[in-house]
Amino acid sequence: MTRPRIAFVGGARPNFMKIAPVLRAVDEVNPPFEPVIVHTGQHYSAELSDVFFEQLGIRKPDVHLDAGSGTHGRQTARVLEAFETFLLNASARIETVMVVGDVNSTLAASLAAAKLHIPAVHLEAGLRSFDRTMPEEINRLVTDAVCDLLLVSEPAGEENLIREGIPPSRIRYVGNVMIDTLVQHLPYAEPNGPATGDRRFALVTLHRPSNVDSRESLAAICEFLIGISAELDIVFPVHPRTKSRLEEFGLSERLGRSGSIRLLPPLGYVENLGLMRNAVLVLTDSGGIQEETSYLSVPCLTLRENTERPVTLTLGTNMLVGSDFEKARQSVCEILQGKYRKGKAIPGWDGKAAHRVVAELSAFLENRHLVSPILQAGA
Ligand code: UD1
């Protein structure tokens, strides 16, 4: 008998480390469903996409939608249209869709499924920054509203969904699959990756529009980095969005003139993990890196006013510094003196989350009826 097929949808860099461990767990337990890998093509370059497939051992996608870049509306619309066409193709035989994270592809694929009454599952549901100027916040809200099964990675996710009126029967706490990927690859993480020299170093990653799209904010961050580079080396793998803004605002040269700041292309997973593990601190605006540094017990200063991952502030090593560079400078000094919160274990961040995801997907398929649970409940 053919097994029901679940489309695992990934589109952008942070999706791939969430899908990889679930695919591995599927291979290990042979559950009563067959995964179909759909790459939306939101990220399409070797450095933001292909390298993750290679390093994380994800097999070639079964389907590629080639959505590419564009404005939010255009990118979302292209995935929506292409994914709907795929779902409508009789030979696709997709019975359930699983989307992950909070990128434009997540929103588009969950909408396409919901409109066709195909049950949808959101992995990493319930995260909220309460900041609707962030494109990802809109993606999270809409995705959770239309998905049938919401798989949660941290305690706040459950609380947010309940507060929004989602019935507890649609919510499951599975833990953090990104940590599964980290645990699996830690033995292969390069000791220092591209960092050289004897000085301690900070790893920097930036790509949020609120930090990099305006000259004023990006220039302020660059001045801050130049200031602290008197104390420690800075290793800065530059996201393509950030690279074009640095060039546009004439800031690449300014950073390059400081002998202690190394600008690199975006890194592969194991190179980045090696740097993160060995950095004395990490400065970032990424969501995933706040989680990974918490697990690694590496202090993380987040250049954002809020986080949708508050457990990293209470149990992890994360600290929000926003654009308060005085506070950030002070924190860097304290960290260099060894004064920072070391962090505690976070429930479900144990390297085994993907097996819980597979168990939930199997139970979901077993218990569901022909129409999606949301439609049945009349919600
Ligand atoms: C997207 C996600 C963000 C995620 C981030 C990780 C949304 C709304 N944002 O932001 O949540 O944290 O990915 O990287 O979904 N580009 C390349 N090569 C690629 C892909 C993009 O050069 O493979 C360029 C694009 O042309 C564009 C820029 O990078 O100029 C930004 O790409 P975009 O897809 O708009 O979003 P990200 O900023 O990467």
CSV table of C-alpha atoms in Angstrom, one decimal, residues 115-358:
chain,number,residue,atom,x,y,z
A,115,LYS,CA,-7.1,27.1,0.5
A,116,LEU,CA,-7.1,23.6,-1.0
A,117,HIS,CA,-8.3,22.1,2.3
A,118,ILE,CA,-5.0,20.1,2.6
A,119,PRO,CA,-4.1,19.8,6.3
A,120,ALA,CA,-1.0,21.8,7.2
A,121,VAL,CA,1.5,21.5,10.0
A,122,HIS,CA,3.7,24.4,11.3
A,123,LEU,CA,7.0,23.4,12.9
A,124,GLU,CA,8.3,26.2,15.1
A,125,ALA,CA,4.9,27.6,15.8
A,126,GLY,CA,3.7,30.2,18.2
A,127,LEU,CA,6.8,32.4,18.3
A,128,ARG,CA,5.9,36.1,18.5
A,129,SER,CA,8.1,39.2,18.6
A,130,PHE,CA,5.0,41.4,19.0
A,131,ASP,CA,6.6,43.7,16.4
A,132,ARG,CA,4.5,43.8,13.2
A,133,THR,CA,7.1,45.9,11.4
A,134,MET,CA,9.1,42.6,11.1
A,135,PRO,CA,8.1,40.7,7.9
A,136,GLU,CA,8.6,37.4,9.8
A,137,GLU,CA,6.0,38.4,12.5
A,138,ILE,CA,3.3,38.7,9.9
A,139,ASN,CA,4.4,35.4,8.4
A,140,ARG,CA,4.2,33.7,11.9
A,141,LEU,CA,0.7,35.1,12.7
A,142,VAL,CA,-0.8,34.1,9.4
A,143,THR,CA,0.9,30.7,9.2
A,144,ASP,CA,-0.3,29.7,12.7
A,145,ALA,CA,-3.8,30.9,12.0
A,146,VAL,CA,-4.2,28.6,8.9
A,147,CYS,CA,-2.3,25.5,10.1
A,148,ASP,CA,-4.0,22.6,11.7
A,149,LEU,CA,-1.2,21.2,13.9
A,150,LEU,CA,1.2,23.6,15.6
A,151,LEU,CA,4.5,22.1,16.8
A,152,VAL,CA,6.1,24.4,19.3
A,153,SER,CA,9.8,24.8,20.1
A,154,GLU,CA,9.8,26.8,23.3
A,155,PRO,CA,7.5,27.5,26.3
A,156,ALA,CA,6.4,31.0,25.0
A,157,GLY,CA,5.1,29.4,21.8
A,158,GLU,CA,2.5,27.5,23.7
A,159,GLU,CA,1.5,30.5,25.8
A,160,ASN,CA,1.1,32.7,22.7
A,161,LEU,CA,-1.1,30.3,20.8
A,162,ILE,CA,-3.4,29.6,23.8
A,163,ARG,CA,-3.7,33.4,24.3
A,164,GLU,CA,-4.7,33.8,20.7
A,165,GLY,CA,-7.5,31.3,21.2
A,166,ILE,CA,-6.0,28.2,19.5
A,167,PRO,CA,-7.4,25.1,21.1
A,168,PRO,CA,-4.8,23.1,23.0
A,169,SER,CA,-5.7,20.0,21.0
A,170,ARG,CA,-3.9,21.6,18.0
A,171,ILE,CA,-0.7,22.4,19.9
A,172,ARG,CA,2.2,20.1,20.7
A,173,TYR,CA,5.5,20.9,22.4
A,174,VAL,CA,8.2,19.1,20.5
A,175,GLY,CA,11.3,21.1,21.4
A,176,ASN,CA,13.8,22.6,19.0
A,177,VAL,CA,14.9,20.7,15.9
A,178,MET,CA,17.6,23.2,15.1
A,179,ILE,CA,19.4,21.9,18.2
A,180,ASP,CA,19.2,18.4,16.8
A,181,THR,CA,21.2,19.6,13.8
A,182,LEU,CA,23.6,21.4,16.0
A,183,VAL,CA,24.2,18.3,18.2
A,184,GLN,CA,24.7,16.1,15.2
A,185,HIS,CA,27.3,18.4,13.5
A,186,LEU,CA,29.2,19.6,16.6
A,187,PRO,CA,31.8,16.9,16.3
A,188,TYR,CA,32.5,18.1,12.7
A,189,ALA,CA,32.5,21.8,13.4
A,190,GLU,CA,35.8,23.2,12.3
A,191,PRO,CA,37.9,24.3,15.3
A,192,ASN,CA,38.3,27.9,14.3
A,193,GLY,CA,37.0,27.9,10.7
A,194,PRO,CA,38.1,31.0,8.9
A,195,ALA,CA,39.2,32.8,12.1
A,196,THR,CA,43.0,33.1,12.4
A,197,GLY,CA,45.4,34.6,14.9
A,198,ASP,CA,45.6,34.3,18.6
A,199,ARG,CA,43.3,37.2,19.6
A,200,ARG,CA,39.9,36.3,20.9
A,201,PHE,CA,37.2,37.0,18.4
A,202,ALA,CA,33.5,38.0,18.1
A,203,LEU,CA,31.3,36.5,15.4
A,204,VAL,CA,29.0,39.0,13.8
A,205,THR,CA,25.9,38.2,11.6
A,206,LEU,CA,23.4,40.8,10.4
A,207,HIS,CA,20.6,40.8,7.8
A,208,ARG,CA,17.4,42.2,9.3
A,209,PRO,CA,16.0,45.1,7.3
A,210,SER,CA,15.6,47.2,10.4
A,211,ASN,CA,19.4,47.0,10.9
A,212,VAL,CA,20.8,46.9,7.4
A,213,ASP,CA,18.4,48.7,5.1
A,214,SER,CA,18.9,52.3,6.5
A,215,ARG,CA,22.3,54.1,6.2
A,216,GLU,CA,21.9,55.5,9.6
A,217,SER,CA,21.4,52.2,11.5
A,218,LEU,CA,24.0,50.3,9.5
A,219,ALA,CA,26.6,53.1,9.8
A,220,ALA,CA,26.0,53.1,13.6
A,221,ILE,CA,26.5,49.4,13.8
A,222,CYS,CA,29.7,49.6,11.8
A,223,GLU,CA,31.1,52.4,14.1
A,224,PHE,CA,30.3,50.2,17.1
A,225,LEU,CA,32.1,47.2,15.5
A,226,ILE,CA,35.1,49.4,14.7
A,227,GLY,CA,35.1,50.6,18.3
A,228,ILE,CA,35.2,47.2,19.9
A,229,SER,CA,37.7,45.9,17.4
A,230,ALA,CA,40.3,47.6,19.5
A,231,GLU,CA,39.6,44.8,22.1
A,232,LEU,CA,39.0,41.8,20.0
A,233,ASP,CA,39.0,40.5,16.4
A,234,ILE,CA,35.7,40.6,14.5
A,235,VAL,CA,34.7,37.8,12.0
A,236,PHE,CA,31.8,38.9,9.9
A,237,PRO,CA,30.3,36.6,7.3
A,238,VAL,CA,28.1,39.0,5.3
A,239,HIS,CA,24.6,38.1,4.1
A,240,PRO,CA,23.9,39.2,0.5
A,241,ARG,CA,21.3,41.7,1.6
A,242,THR,CA,23.8,43.3,4.0
A,243,LYS,CA,26.6,43.1,1.4
A,244,SER,CA,24.7,45.2,-1.1
A,245,ARG,CA,23.8,47.8,1.6
A,246,LEU,CA,27.3,48.0,2.9
A,247,GLU,CA,28.5,48.7,-0.7
A,248,GLU,CA,25.6,51.1,-1.4
A,249,PHE,CA,26.4,53.2,1.7
A,250,GLY,CA,30.1,53.1,1.2
A,251,LEU,CA,30.7,51.2,4.5
A,252,SER,CA,32.6,48.1,3.3
A,253,GLU,CA,35.8,50.1,2.8
A,254,ARG,CA,35.4,51.8,6.2
A,255,LEU,CA,35.1,48.4,7.9
A,256,GLY,CA,37.9,47.0,5.8
A,257,ARG,CA,40.3,49.7,6.9
A,258,SER,CA,40.1,48.4,10.5
A,259,GLY,CA,42.8,45.7,10.5
A,260,SER,CA,40.8,43.6,13.0
A,261,ILE,CA,37.6,43.1,11.1
A,262,ARG,CA,37.3,40.3,8.6
A,263,LEU,CA,34.5,40.4,6.1
A,264,LEU,CA,33.7,37.0,4.7
A,265,PRO,CA,31.1,35.6,2.3
A,266,PRO,CA,28.2,33.7,3.9
A,267,LEU,CA,29.5,30.5,5.5
A,268,GLY,CA,28.4,26.9,5.3
A,269,TYR,CA,26.8,25.3,8.4
A,270,VAL,CA,29.9,23.6,9.9
A,271,GLU,CA,32.2,26.5,9.3
A,272,ASN,CA,29.7,28.8,11.0
A,273,LEU,CA,29.2,26.4,13.9
A,274,GLY,CA,32.9,26.2,14.4
A,275,LEU,CA,33.2,30.0,14.7
A,276,MET,CA,30.1,30.2,16.9
A,277,ARG,CA,31.5,27.6,19.3
A,278,ASN,CA,34.9,29.3,19.6
A,279,ALA,CA,33.8,32.9,19.6
A,280,VAL,CA,34.2,34.8,22.9
A,281,LEU,CA,30.8,36.3,22.0
A,282,VAL,CA,28.3,36.6,19.1
A,283,LEU,CA,26.7,39.8,17.9
A,284,THR,CA,23.6,39.0,15.8
A,285,ASP,CA,20.1,39.9,14.7
A,286,SER,CA,19.3,36.3,13.6
A,287,GLY,CA,16.7,34.2,15.4
A,288,GLY,CA,18.4,30.9,15.1
A,289,ILE,CA,21.7,32.1,16.3
A,290,GLN,CA,20.2,33.3,19.6
A,291,GLU,CA,19.1,29.7,20.1
A,292,GLU,CA,22.3,28.0,19.0
A,293,THR,CA,24.5,30.3,21.2
A,294,SER,CA,22.2,29.5,24.2
A,295,TYR,CA,22.8,25.8,23.7
A,296,LEU,CA,26.5,26.3,23.3
A,297,SER,CA,26.7,28.6,26.3
A,298,VAL,CA,28.3,31.3,24.2
A,299,PRO,CA,27.2,34.9,25.2
A,300,CYS,CA,25.0,36.5,22.5
A,301,LEU,CA,24.3,40.2,22.2
A,302,THR,CA,21.2,40.6,20.0
A,303,LEU,CA,21.0,43.8,18.0
A,304,ARG,CA,17.2,43.9,18.2
A,305,GLU,CA,14.7,45.6,20.5
A,306,ASN,CA,12.7,42.3,20.9
A,307,THR,CA,12.9,38.6,20.4
A,308,GLU,CA,10.4,36.0,19.5
A,309,ARG,CA,12.5,33.5,21.4
A,310,PRO,CA,12.3,34.7,25.0
A,311,VAL,CA,13.5,31.5,26.6
A,312,THR,CA,17.0,32.5,25.3
A,313,LEU,CA,16.8,35.5,27.6
A,314,THR,CA,15.6,33.6,30.7
A,315,LEU,CA,17.4,30.3,30.4
A,316,GLY,CA,19.9,30.9,27.7
A,317,THR,CA,22.8,33.3,27.1
A,318,ASN,CA,21.1,35.9,25.0
A,319,MET,CA,20.8,39.6,25.9
A,320,LEU,CA,18.9,42.2,23.9
A,321,VAL,CA,20.9,45.3,23.2
A,322,GLY,CA,18.8,46.9,20.5
A,323,SER,CA,20.6,49.9,19.2
A,324,ASP,CA,21.9,50.9,22.6
A,325,PHE,CA,25.6,50.8,21.7
A,326,GLU,CA,26.6,52.1,25.1
A,327,LYS,CA,24.9,49.1,26.7
A,328,ALA,CA,26.4,46.8,24.0
A,329,ARG,CA,29.9,48.2,24.7
A,330,GLN,CA,29.5,47.7,28.4
A,331,SER,CA,28.3,44.1,27.9
A,332,VAL,CA,31.3,43.3,25.6
A,333,CYS,CA,33.6,44.5,28.4
A,334,GLU,CA,31.9,42.4,31.0
A,335,ILE,CA,31.9,39.3,28.7
A,336,LEU,CA,35.6,39.8,28.1
A,337,GLN,CA,36.1,39.7,31.9
A,338,GLY,CA,34.1,36.4,32.0
A,339,LYS,CA,31.0,38.1,33.6
A,340,TYR,CA,28.0,36.7,31.8
A,341,ARG,CA,25.0,34.4,32.4
A,342,LYS,CA,26.1,30.9,31.5
A,343,GLY,CA,22.6,29.5,30.8
A,344,LYS,CA,20.7,26.4,31.7
A,345,ALA,CA,19.2,23.5,29.9
A,346,ILE,CA,16.0,24.4,27.9
A,347,PRO,CA,13.2,21.8,27.8
A,348,GLY,CA,13.2,19.9,24.6
A,349,TRP,CA,16.4,21.3,23.3
A,350,ASP,CA,18.0,17.9,23.6
A,351,GLY,CA,18.9,16.7,20.1
A,352,LYS,CA,15.8,14.5,20.0
A,353,ALA,CA,13.1,16.9,18.9
A,354,ALA,CA,12.9,15.5,15.3
A,355,HIS,CA,11.8,12.1,16.6
A,356,ARG,CA,9.0,13.8,18.5
A,357,VAL,CA,8.1,15.6,15.3
A,358,VAL,CA,7.9,12.4,13.3
